[in-house]
Amino acid sequence: MALVVQKYGGTSVGTVDRIRNVARRVAKTFDEGNEVVVIVSAMAGETNRLVALADEISETPSEREYDVLVSTGEQVTIALLSMCLQSMGYKAKSYLGYQIPMLTDNVHAKARIKSIGDEKIRADLKEGTIIVVAGFQGTDDVGDITTLGRGGSDTSAVAVAAGLKADVCEIYTDVDGVYTTDPRIVPEATKMEKISYDEMLEMASLGSKILQIRSVEFAKKYGVVVHVRSSFNDNPGTLVMKEDNDMETVLVSGIAYNKDEAKISLLRVPDQPGIASQLFKPLSDANITVDMIIQNVSHDGHTDMTFTVPKADFKKAIEIVQGLSGNIGASGVKGNENISKVSIIGVGMRSHSGVASKMFDALSAEGINIEMISTSEIKVSCVIDSKYTELAVRVLHEAFGLDKKAQEETTI
Ligand code: ADP
Ligand code: ASP
Ligand code: MG
């Protein structure tokens, strides 16, 4: 008997019929002799609807109340799925985050999981009950509801799989695996049979929403092999797992894009020690994650400093930076929300040079200007004008031979 953790995303539970479809899949896994713990997201579009309601009420809603609100979507789906399983003759029981308990820190809207209680789950499983857990939510030390950030049900699932030492962790979604890039933008994208934790971490952190980044961090830390697959067919999906030798033979394995960042520039900052810490400490104290940072060559003891932050934190960040700009001695602050970041990713890049320049050539051939660049040993990212995002992704996908046809030709 295996312990199987399955997570179903928003589209997979988006209607009553789809919830019935999920129930049939869960029941089949149970009937095959497995113990089953299911994690579900809210119905497709529901979390967005709740976020929009909060935005309508207030420009800066309290983060505690935001979590109380946006966590409700998952309460609906766990109850509906459990009812459906029960109506099919199975024992099923739903759990909210605090009932498990799924303990997190108290950073609302982007809480981190600290521990997962397994007593109730194990007792129920022993009695032949199918467990249905609300994804995306937890509870902090004082019993307040927290949420794990958008896409957080993936993290709930991998954390539960790690906590219970499950044999299988399956993430069911609306595509049948991880592709070389978002198949919605490039229909010729190729499905990967497997991808290393490090590549998946980069893809997720660089914007591929297929898995939330923290779920991949958890998977890597606890060695959970994650199987990403479709809830609409039985195709084998993609295994997210430890790097193996095959993976290094591919130079660039995927292209990611992110339209959710904004750029802030501080103009004519005195080029002296301590400035960066005066600027970035208050941002990190406000839980704002700064991504790319560029400091220009200094002229007359002054330099421009540019960095990117999540669009969701843009207003808060710009207020903080405007408040600091006088003290730091900057001559002004500029913001731009119309940017996006395109990235190429591959563990094979570690041992090859010339990959970045091929990327720059491909972008420049289309007249796309690169505003910022950052590199690591397995990725290169460029910030560009957001209106060129789709074009850039397509061009890079082709330039690195990732299209289905090109791959078939190389295998022959
Ligand atoms: P769920 O609601 O099941 O969590 P998401 O919408 O969060 O689903 O994630 C699935 C979506 O991720 C797909 O519909 C696809 O458009 C998008 N996506 C982005 N990059 C990739 C990629 N490299 N491979 C597959 N899907 C991707
Ligand atoms: N419902 C949440 C969201 O839309 C969590 C998830 O779907 O993973 O972000
Ligand atoms: Mg998701």
CSV table of C-alpha atoms and ligand atoms in Angstrom, one decimal:
chain,number,residue,atom,x,y,z
A,1,MET,CA,0.0,0.0,0.0
A,2,ALA,CA,1.4,3.4,-1.0
A,3,LEU,CA,0.7,6.8,0.4
A,4,VAL,CA,-0.3,9.0,-2.5
A,5,VAL,CA,-0.6,12.8,-2.3
A,6,GLN,CA,-2.4,14.4,-5.1
A,7,LYS,CA,-3.0,18.1,-5.7
A,8,TYR,CA,-5.6,19.5,-8.1
A,9,GLY,CA,-5.4,23.1,-9.3
A,10,GLY,CA,-8.1,25.7,-9.9
A,11,THR,CA,-9.0,24.6,-13.5
A,12,SER,CA,-9.2,21.0,-12.4
A,13,VAL,CA,-11.9,21.9,-9.8
A,14,GLY,CA,-13.3,24.8,-11.7
A,15,THR,CA,-16.9,23.4,-12.1
A,16,VAL,CA,-19.1,20.8,-10.4
A,17,ASP,CA,-18.5,18.4,-13.3
A,18,ARG,CA,-14.8,18.8,-12.9
A,19,ILE,CA,-14.9,18.2,-9.2
A,20,ARG,CA,-16.8,15.0,-10.1
A,21,ASN,CA,-14.0,14.1,-12.5
A,22,VAL,CA,-11.4,14.7,-9.7
A,23,ALA,CA,-13.4,12.6,-7.3
A,24,ARG,CA,-13.4,9.7,-9.8
A,25,ARG,CA,-9.6,10.0,-10.2
A,26,VAL,CA,-9.1,10.1,-6.4
A,27,ALA,CA,-11.5,7.1,-5.9
A,28,LYS,CA,-9.6,5.1,-8.6
A,29,THR,CA,-6.3,5.7,-6.8
A,30,PHE,CA,-7.9,4.6,-3.5
A,31,ASP,CA,-9.5,1.5,-5.1
A,32,GLU,CA,-6.0,0.5,-6.4
A,33,GLY,CA,-5.2,0.0,-2.7
A,34,ASN,CA,-3.5,3.3,-1.8
A,35,GLU,CA,-4.0,5.7,1.0
A,36,VAL,CA,-4.9,9.1,-0.5
A,37,VAL,CA,-4.4,12.7,0.7
A,38,VAL,CA,-5.8,15.2,-1.7
A,39,ILE,CA,-4.9,19.0,-1.7
A,40,VAL,CA,-7.2,21.3,-3.6
A,41,SER,CA,-7.1,24.9,-4.8
A,42,ALA,CA,-10.1,27.2,-5.1
A,43,MET,CA,-12.3,27.0,-8.2
A,44,ALA,CA,-10.6,28.7,-11.2
A,45,GLY,CA,-10.9,32.5,-11.0
A,46,GLU,CA,-12.2,32.5,-7.4
A,47,THR,CA,-9.0,33.7,-5.7
A,48,ASN,CA,-8.7,36.5,-8.3
A,49,ARG,CA,-12.4,37.5,-7.6
A,50,LEU,CA,-11.7,37.7,-3.9
A,51,VAL,CA,-8.5,39.7,-4.4
A,52,ALA,CA,-10.5,42.2,-6.6
A,53,LEU,CA,-13.1,42.5,-3.9
A,54,ALA,CA,-10.4,43.4,-1.3
A,55,ASP,CA,-8.9,46.0,-3.8
A,56,GLU,CA,-12.4,47.5,-4.3
A,57,ILE,CA,-12.9,48.0,-0.5
A,58,SER,CA,-9.5,49.4,0.2
A,59,GLU,CA,-6.2,50.5,-1.5
A,60,THR,CA,-4.2,48.9,1.3
A,61,PRO,CA,-6.3,46.2,2.9
A,62,SER,CA,-5.0,44.8,6.2
A,63,GLU,CA,-3.0,41.7,5.5
A,64,ARG,CA,-4.6,39.7,8.2
A,65,GLU,CA,-8.1,40.4,6.8
A,66,TYR,CA,-6.8,39.8,3.2
A,67,ASP,CA,-5.8,36.2,4.3
A,68,VAL,CA,-9.2,35.7,6.0
A,69,LEU,CA,-10.8,36.6,2.7
A,70,VAL,CA,-8.7,34.9,0.1
A,71,SER,CA,-8.4,31.6,2.0
A,72,THR,CA,-12.2,31.1,1.6
A,73,GLY,CA,-12.0,29.7,-1.9
A,74,GLU,CA,-10.4,26.5,-0.8
A,75,GLN,CA,-13.0,26.0,1.9
A,76,VAL,CA,-15.6,25.6,-0.8
A,77,THR,CA,-13.7,23.1,-2.9
A,78,ILE,CA,-12.6,20.8,0.0
A,79,ALA,CA,-16.2,20.5,1.2
A,80,LEU,CA,-17.6,19.9,-2.4
A,81,LEU,CA,-15.0,17.2,-3.2
A,82,SER,CA,-15.5,15.5,0.2
A,83,MET,CA,-19.3,15.5,-0.4
A,84,CYS,CA,-18.8,14.1,-3.8
A,85,LEU,CA,-16.6,11.3,-2.6
A,86,GLN,CA,-19.1,10.5,0.2
A,87,SER,CA,-21.9,10.4,-2.3
A,88,MET,CA,-19.9,7.8,-4.3
A,89,GLY,CA,-19.7,5.6,-1.1
A,90,TYR,CA,-16.2,6.5,0.1
A,91,LYS,CA,-15.2,7.8,3.5
A,92,ALA,CA,-13.8,11.3,3.0
A,93,LYS,CA,-13.1,14.2,5.4
A,94,SER,CA,-12.1,17.8,4.7
A,95,TYR,CA,-9.5,19.8,6.6
A,96,LEU,CA,-8.8,23.5,6.8
A,97,GLY,CA,-5.2,24.6,7.5
A,98,TYR,CA,-5.7,25.3,11.2
A,99,GLN,CA,-7.4,21.9,11.7
A,100,ILE,CA,-4.4,19.9,10.6
A,101,PRO,CA,-2.6,22.2,11.8
A,102,MET,CA,-0.5,23.6,9.0
A,103,LEU,CA,1.7,25.9,11.1
A,104,THR,CA,3.3,28.9,9.4
A,105,ASP,CA,5.1,32.1,10.3
A,106,ASN,CA,2.9,35.2,10.6
A,107,VAL,CA,3.9,36.9,7.3
A,108,HIS,CA,0.4,37.3,5.9
A,109,ALA,CA,-0.1,36.7,2.2
A,110,LYS,CA,3.3,35.0,1.8
A,111,ALA,CA,3.6,32.9,4.9
A,112,ARG,CA,6.1,30.0,5.1
A,113,ILE,CA,5.2,26.6,6.4
A,114,LYS,CA,7.0,25.7,9.7
A,115,SER,CA,5.4,22.3,10.5
A,116,ILE,CA,2.5,20.0,9.7
A,117,GLY,CA,0.6,18.0,12.2
A,118,ASP,CA,0.2,14.4,11.0
A,119,GLU,CA,-1.7,12.8,13.9
A,120,LYS,CA,-5.3,13.4,12.7
A,121,ILE,CA,-4.4,12.6,9.1
A,122,ARG,CA,-2.7,9.3,10.0
A,123,ALA,CA,-5.6,8.2,12.3
A,124,ASP,CA,-8.1,8.9,9.5
A,125,LEU,CA,-6.0,7.2,6.9
A,126,LYS,CA,-5.8,4.1,9.1
A,127,GLU,CA,-9.6,4.0,9.1
A,128,GLY,CA,-9.8,4.0,5.3
A,129,THR,CA,-10.7,7.7,5.0
A,130,ILE,CA,-9.7,9.9,2.0
A,131,ILE,CA,-8.3,13.2,3.3
A,132,VAL,CA,-9.1,16.4,1.5
A,133,VAL,CA,-6.9,19.3,2.6
A,134,ALA,CA,-7.4,23.0,1.7
A,135,GLY,CA,-4.3,24.2,-0.2
A,136,PHE,CA,-2.8,27.7,0.1
A,137,GLN,CA,-3.7,28.3,3.8
A,138,GLY,CA,-2.2,27.8,7.2
A,139,THR,CA,-2.3,29.2,10.7
A,140,ASP,CA,0.2,31.1,12.7
A,141,ASP,CA,1.3,30.9,16.4
A,142,VAL,CA,-1.7,32.9,17.6
A,143,GLY,CA,-4.3,31.0,15.5
A,144,ASP,CA,-4.7,33.6,12.7
A,145,ILE,CA,-5.3,32.4,9.2
A,146,THR,CA,-2.3,32.8,6.9
A,147,THR,CA,-1.9,32.2,3.1
A,148,LEU,CA,1.2,31.0,1.3
A,149,GLY,CA,1.3,33.4,-1.7
A,150,ARG,CA,-0.4,33.0,-5.1
A,151,GLY,CA,-0.1,29.4,-6.4
A,152,GLY,CA,0.6,28.3,-2.8
A,153,SER,CA,-1.4,25.0,-3.0
A,154,ASP,CA,1.5,23.5,-4.8
A,155,THR,CA,3.6,24.2,-1.7
A,156,SER,CA,0.9,22.8,0.6
A,157,ALA,CA,0.9,19.6,-1.4
A,158,VAL,CA,4.7,19.1,-1.5
A,159,ALA,CA,4.9,20.0,2.2
A,160,VAL,CA,2.3,17.5,3.1
A,161,ALA,CA,4.0,14.9,0.9
A,162,ALA,CA,7.3,15.6,2.7
A,163,GLY,CA,5.7,15.7,6.2
A,164,LEU,CA,4.0,12.4,5.7
A,165,LYS,CA,6.9,10.8,3.8
A,166,ALA,CA,4.5,10.0,1.0
A,167,ASP,CA,5.5,7.6,-1.7
A,168,VAL,CA,4.1,9.7,-4.5
A,169,CYS,CA,3.4,13.4,-5.0
A,170,GLU,CA,1.3,14.2,-8.0
A,171,ILE,CA,0.4,17.8,-9.1
A,172,TYR,CA,-2.6,17.7,-11.4
A,173,THR,CA,-3.1,20.8,-13.6
A,174,ASP,CA,-4.5,21.8,-17.0
A,175,VAL,CA,-1.3,20.9,-19.0
A,176,ASP,CA,0.2,17.5,-19.1
A,177,GLY,CA,3.6,18.4,-17.7
A,178,VAL,CA,6.4,21.0,-17.7
A,179,TYR,CA,7.1,22.3,-21.2
A,180,THR,CA,10.2,24.0,-22.6
A,181,THR,CA,8.1,27.2,-22.3
A,182,ASP,CA,4.5,28.2,-21.6
A,183,PRO,CA,2.6,26.2,-24.2
A,184,ARG,CA,0.0,29.0,-24.3
A,185,ILE,CA,2.6,31.3,-25.9
A,186,VAL,CA,4.5,28.8,-27.9
A,187,PRO,CA,2.2,25.9,-29.1
A,188,GLU,CA,5.4,24.2,-30.5
A,189,ALA,CA,6.8,23.9,-27.0
A,190,THR,CA,8.0,20.4,-26.0
A,191,LYS,CA,7.0,18.4,-22.9
A,192,MET,CA,10.0,17.4,-20.7
A,193,GLU,CA,10.1,13.9,-19.4
A,194,LYS,CA,12.1,15.1,-16.4
A,195,ILE,CA,13.6,18.3,-15.1
A,196,SER,CA,16.1,18.9,-12.3
A,197,TYR,CA,15.1,20.7,-9.1
A,198,ASP,CA,17.6,23.5,-9.9
A,199,GLU,CA,16.2,24.1,-13.3
A,200,MET,CA,12.6,24.0,-12.0
A,201,LEU,CA,13.6,26.4,-9.2
A,202,GLU,CA,14.9,28.8,-11.8
A,203,MET,CA,11.9,28.4,-14.1
A,204,ALA,CA,9.5,29.0,-11.2
A,205,SER,CA,11.5,31.9,-9.8
A,206,LEU,CA,11.7,33.4,-13.2
A,207,GLY,CA,8.0,33.4,-13.8
A,208,SER,CA,6.8,30.0,-15.0
A,209,LYS,CA,3.6,29.7,-12.9
A,210,ILE,CA,3.3,25.9,-13.4
A,211,LEU,CA,4.7,25.3,-9.9
A,212,GLN,CA,5.1,27.8,-7.0
A,213,ILE,CA,8.8,28.3,-6.2
A,214,ARG,CA,8.5,27.3,-2.6
A,215,SER,CA,7.0,23.9,-3.6
A,216,VAL,CA,10.2,23.2,-5.6
A,217,GLU,CA,12.4,24.4,-2.7
A,218,PHE,CA,10.5,21.9,-0.4
A,219,ALA,CA,10.8,19.1,-2.9
A,220,LYS,CA,14.5,19.7,-3.3
A,221,LYS,CA,15.1,19.9,0.5
A,222,TYR,CA,13.2,16.8,1.3
A,223,GLY,CA,13.9,14.8,-1.9
A,224,VAL,CA,10.3,14.6,-2.9
A,225,VAL,CA,9.9,13.6,-6.6
A,226,VAL,CA,7.1,15.7,-8.0
A,227,HIS,CA,5.1,14.3,-10.9
A,228,VAL,CA,3.4,17.2,-12.8
A,229,ARG,CA,0.5,15.9,-14.9
A,230,SER,CA,-2.9,16.7,-16.4
A,231,SER,CA,-6.2,16.0,-14.6
A,232,PHE,CA,-7.9,15.8,-18.1
A,233,ASN,CA,-6.0,12.8,-19.5
A,234,ASP,CA,-3.7,9.9,-18.4
A,235,ASN,CA,-0.6,11.0,-20.2
A,236,PRO,CA,2.7,10.6,-18.3
A,237,GLY,CA,3.7,14.0,-17.1
A,238,THR,CA,7.1,15.5,-16.1
A,239,LEU,CA,9.1,14.3,-13.1
A,240,VAL,CA,10.8,17.1,-11.1
A,241,MET,CA,13.7,15.3,-9.5
A,242,LYS,CA,17.5,15.2,-8.7
A,243,GLU,CA,19.7,16.1,-11.6
A,244,ASP,CA,21.0,13.2,-13.7
A,245,ASN,CA,23.6,12.9,-16.5
A,246,ASP,CA,21.1,13.2,-19.3
A,247,MET,CA,20.1,16.6,-18.2
A,248,GLU,CA,23.5,18.1,-18.6
A,249,THR,CA,23.6,17.3,-22.3
A,250,VAL,CA,21.0,19.9,-23.1
A,251,LEU,CA,22.4,23.4,-23.2
A,252,VAL,CA,19.2,25.4,-22.7
A,253,SER,CA,16.2,23.4,-21.4
A,254,GLY,CA,13.6,26.1,-21.0
A,255,ILE,CA,12.4,29.7,-21.5
A,256,ALA,CA,10.6,31.6,-18.8
A,257,TYR,CA,9.0,35.0,-18.7
A,258,ASN,CA,7.7,37.2,-15.9
A,259,LYS,CA,5.4,40.2,-16.4
A,260,ASP,CA,4.9,40.7,-12.6
A,261,GLU,CA,7.8,42.9,-11.9
A,262,ALA,CA,8.3,46.6,-12.0
A,263,LYS,CA,11.5,48.7,-12.2
A,264,ILE,CA,12.5,51.5,-9.8
A,265,SER,CA,15.4,53.9,-10.5
A,266,LEU,CA,17.1,56.2,-8.0
A,267,LEU,CA,18.8,59.0,-9.9
A,268,ARG,CA,22.2,60.5,-9.1
A,269,VAL,CA,22.8,58.8,-5.8
A,270,PRO,CA,26.2,59.6,-4.1
A,271,ASP,CA,28.6,56.8,-4.9
A,272,GLN,CA,29.7,56.0,-1.3
A,273,PRO,CA,29.7,53.1,1.2
A,274,GLY,CA,26.4,52.4,3.0
A,275,ILE,CA,24.0,53.7,0.4
A,276,ALA,CA,22.9,50.3,-0.8
A,277,SER,CA,22.2,49.2,2.7
A,278,GLN,CA,20.3,52.4,3.6
A,279,LEU,CA,18.1,51.7,0.5
A,280,PHE,CA,17.5,48.0,0.6
A,281,LYS,CA,17.2,47.4,4.4
A,282,PRO,CA,13.9,49.3,4.7
A,283,LEU,CA,12.6,47.4,1.6
A,284,SER,CA,13.5,44.0,3.1
A,285,ASP,CA,12.1,45.1,6.5
A,286,ALA,CA,8.8,45.7,4.6
A,287,ASN,CA,9.0,42.1,3.2
A,288,ILE,CA,9.6,43.4,-0.3
A,289,THR,CA,11.8,41.1,-2.3
A,290,VAL,CA,14.2,43.0,-4.5
A,291,ASP,CA,15.2,41.0,-7.6
A,292,MET,CA,17.7,42.5,-10.1
A,293,ILE,CA,19.9,45.4,-9.1
A,294,ILE,CA,22.1,47.5,-11.4
A,295,GLN,CA,24.4,50.3,-10.3
A,296,ASN,CA,25.7,52.3,-13.2
A,297,VAL,CA,29.3,53.5,-13.5
A,298,SER,CA,29.8,56.5,-11.4
A,299,HIS,CA,30.2,60.1,-12.8
A,300,ASP,CA,31.3,63.0,-10.6
A,301,GLY,CA,30.8,60.8,-7.5
A,302,HIS,CA,27.2,60.0,-8.4
A,303,THR,CA,25.5,57.0,-9.9
A,304,ASP,CA,22.1,55.7,-10.9
A,305,MET,CA,20.7,52.7,-9.1
A,306,THR,CA,18.0,50.6,-10.7
A,307,PHE,CA,16.2,47.5,-9.3
A,308,THR,CA,13.1,45.4,-9.7
A,309,VAL,CA,10.4,44.5,-7.2
A,310,PRO,CA,7.2,42.5,-7.6
A,311,LYS,CA,4.4,44.6,-9.2
A,312,ALA,CA,2.2,43.8,-6.2
A,313,ASP,CA,4.7,45.6,-4.0
A,314,PHE,CA,5.4,48.5,-6.4
A,315,LYS,CA,3.3,51.2,-4.7
A,316,LYS,CA,4.6,50.3,-1.3
A,317,ALA,CA,8.2,50.2,-2.6
A,318,ILE,CA,8.0,53.5,-4.4
A,319,GLU,CA,6.6,55.2,-1.3
A,320,ILE,CA,9.5,53.8,0.8
A,321,VAL,CA,12.1,54.8,-1.8
A,322,GLN,CA,10.6,58.3,-2.2
A,323,GLY,CA,10.8,58.7,1.6
A,324,LEU,CA,14.5,57.7,1.6
A,325,SER,CA,15.6,59.5,-1.5
A,326,GLY,CA,16.2,62.9,0.2
A,327,ASN,CA,18.2,61.4,3.1
A,328,ILE,CA,20.3,59.4,0.7
A,329,GLY,CA,21.0,62.5,-1.4
A,330,ALA,CA,19.4,61.2,-4.7
A,331,SER,CA,18.1,63.7,-7.2
A,332,GLY,CA,14.9,61.8,-7.9
A,333,VAL,CA,13.0,58.5,-8.3
A,334,LYS,CA,11.5,57.0,-11.4
A,335,GLY,CA,9.2,53.9,-11.7
A,336,ASN,CA,8.2,51.8,-14.7
A,337,GLU,CA,5.6,49.0,-14.5
A,338,ASN,CA,5.7,48.2,-18.2
A,339,ILE,CA,8.6,45.8,-18.1
A,340,SER,CA,9.0,42.1,-18.3
A,341,LYS,CA,11.8,39.6,-17.8
A,342,VAL,CA,12.6,36.9,-20.2
A,343,SER,CA,15.1,34.1,-19.2
A,344,ILE,CA,16.8,31.1,-20.6
A,345,ILE,CA,17.5,28.2,-18.2
A,346,GLY,CA,19.7,25.1,-18.4
A,347,VAL,CA,22.1,23.2,-16.2
A,348,GLY,CA,24.1,22.5,-19.4
A,349,MET,CA,25.1,26.2,-19.4
A,350,ARG,CA,27.5,25.6,-16.6
A,351,SER,CA,30.0,24.1,-18.9
A,352,HIS,CA,29.4,26.2,-22.0
A,353,SER,CA,30.2,29.8,-23.0
A,354,GLY,CA,28.6,31.9,-25.6
A,355,VAL,CA,25.0,31.1,-24.5
A,356,ALA,CA,24.3,34.7,-23.3
A,357,SER,CA,25.6,36.3,-26.5
A,358,LYS,CA,23.4,34.0,-28.6
A,359,MET,CA,20.5,35.2,-26.5
A,360,PHE,CA,21.4,38.9,-27.0
A,361,ASP,CA,21.8,38.3,-30.7
A,362,ALA,CA,18.4,36.7,-31.0
A,363,LEU,CA,16.7,39.6,-29.2
A,364,SER,CA,18.6,42.3,-31.1
A,365,ALA,CA,17.7,40.7,-34.4
A,366,GLU,CA,14.1,41.5,-33.6
A,367,GLY,CA,15.0,45.1,-32.5
A,368,ILE,CA,14.2,44.3,-28.8
A,369,ASN,CA,16.2,46.5,-26.5
A,370,ILE,CA,17.7,44.9,-23.3
A,371,GLU,CA,17.3,47.2,-20.3
A,372,MET,CA,18.9,45.0,-17.6
A,373,ILE,CA,20.8,41.7,-17.5
A,374,SER,CA,21.4,39.2,-14.8
A,375,THR,CA,23.1,35.8,-14.9
A,376,SER,CA,23.7,32.8,-12.8
A,377,GLU,CA,25.5,29.6,-13.7
A,378,ILE,CA,22.3,28.1,-15.0
A,379,LYS,CA,20.3,31.1,-16.3
A,380,VAL,CA,20.5,34.4,-18.2
A,381,SER,CA,17.7,37.0,-17.7
A,382,CYS,CA,17.0,40.2,-19.6
A,383,VAL,CA,14.5,42.9,-18.7
A,384,ILE,CA,12.7,44.3,-21.8
A,385,ASP,CA,9.7,46.4,-22.6
A,386,SER,CA,6.7,44.3,-21.7
A,387,LYS,CA,5.1,44.7,-25.1
A,388,TYR,CA,7.8,42.5,-26.6
A,389,THR,CA,7.4,39.6,-24.1
A,390,GLU,CA,5.6,37.0,-26.3
A,391,LEU,CA,7.8,37.8,-29.3
A,392,ALA,CA,11.0,37.5,-27.2
A,393,VAL,CA,9.8,34.1,-25.8
A,394,ARG,CA,9.0,32.8,-29.3
A,395,VAL,CA,12.3,34.0,-30.8
A,396,LEU,CA,14.4,32.5,-27.9
A,397,HIS,CA,12.5,29.2,-28.0
A,398,GLU,CA,13.4,28.9,-31.7
A,399,ALA,CA,17.0,30.2,-31.4
A,400,PHE,CA,17.8,27.5,-28.9
A,401,GLY,CA,16.2,24.7,-30.9
A,402,LEU,CA,13.5,23.9,-28.4
A,403,ASP,CA,10.5,23.7,-30.8
A,404,LYS,CA,9.0,20.2,-31.1
A,405,LYS,CA,10.1,19.9,-34.7
A,406,ALA,CA,13.6,20.9,-34.1
A,407,GLN,CA,13.9,18.4,-31.2
A,408,GLU,CA,12.5,15.6,-33.3
A,409,GLU,CA,15.1,16.3,-36.0
A,410,THR,CA,18.0,16.2,-33.6
A,411,THR,CA,16.9,12.9,-32.1
A,412,ILE,CA,16.7,11.3,-35.5
B,1,ADP,P1,-3.2,25.2,-11.5
B,1,ADP,O1,-4.4,26.1,-11.4
B,1,ADP,O2,-3.5,23.8,-11.8
B,1,ADP,O3,-2.3,25.4,-10.3
B,1,ADP,P2,-1.6,27.1,-13.0
B,1,ADP,O4,-2.4,28.0,-13.9
B,1,ADP,O5,-1.1,27.6,-11.8
B,1,ADP,O6,-2.5,25.8,-12.8
B,1,ADP,O7,-0.4,26.4,-13.9
B,1,ADP,C1,-0.6,25.8,-15.1
B,1,ADP,C2,-0.3,26.8,-16.2
B,1,ADP,O8,1.1,27.1,-16.2
B,1,ADP,C3,-0.5,26.3,-17.6
B,1,ADP,O9,-1.9,26.4,-18.0
B,1,ADP,C4,0.5,27.1,-18.5
B,1,ADP,O10,-0.1,28.1,-19.2
B,1,ADP,C5,1.4,27.7,-17.5
B,1,ADP,N1,2.8,27.5,-17.7
B,1,ADP,C6,3.8,28.5,-17.7
B,1,ADP,N2,5.0,28.0,-18.0
B,1,ADP,C7,4.8,26.7,-18.3
B,1,ADP,C8,5.7,25.6,-18.7
B,1,ADP,N3,7.0,25.8,-18.9
B,1,ADP,N4,5.2,24.4,-18.9
B,1,ADP,C9,3.8,24.1,-18.7
B,1,ADP,N5,3.0,25.1,-18.3
B,1,ADP,C10,3.4,26.4,-18.1
B,2,ASP,N1,-6.1,29.6,-5.0
B,2,ASP,C1,-4.8,30.1,-4.8
B,2,ASP,C2,-4.4,31.0,-6.0
B,2,ASP,O1,-5.2,31.1,-6.9
B,2,ASP,C3,-3.8,29.0,-4.5
B,2,ASP,C4,-3.5,28.1,-5.7
B,2,ASP,O2,-4.4,28.0,-6.6
B,2,ASP,O3,-2.5,27.4,-5.7
B,2,ASP,O4,-3.3,31.5,-6.0
B,3,MG,MG,-0.9,26.9,-9.8
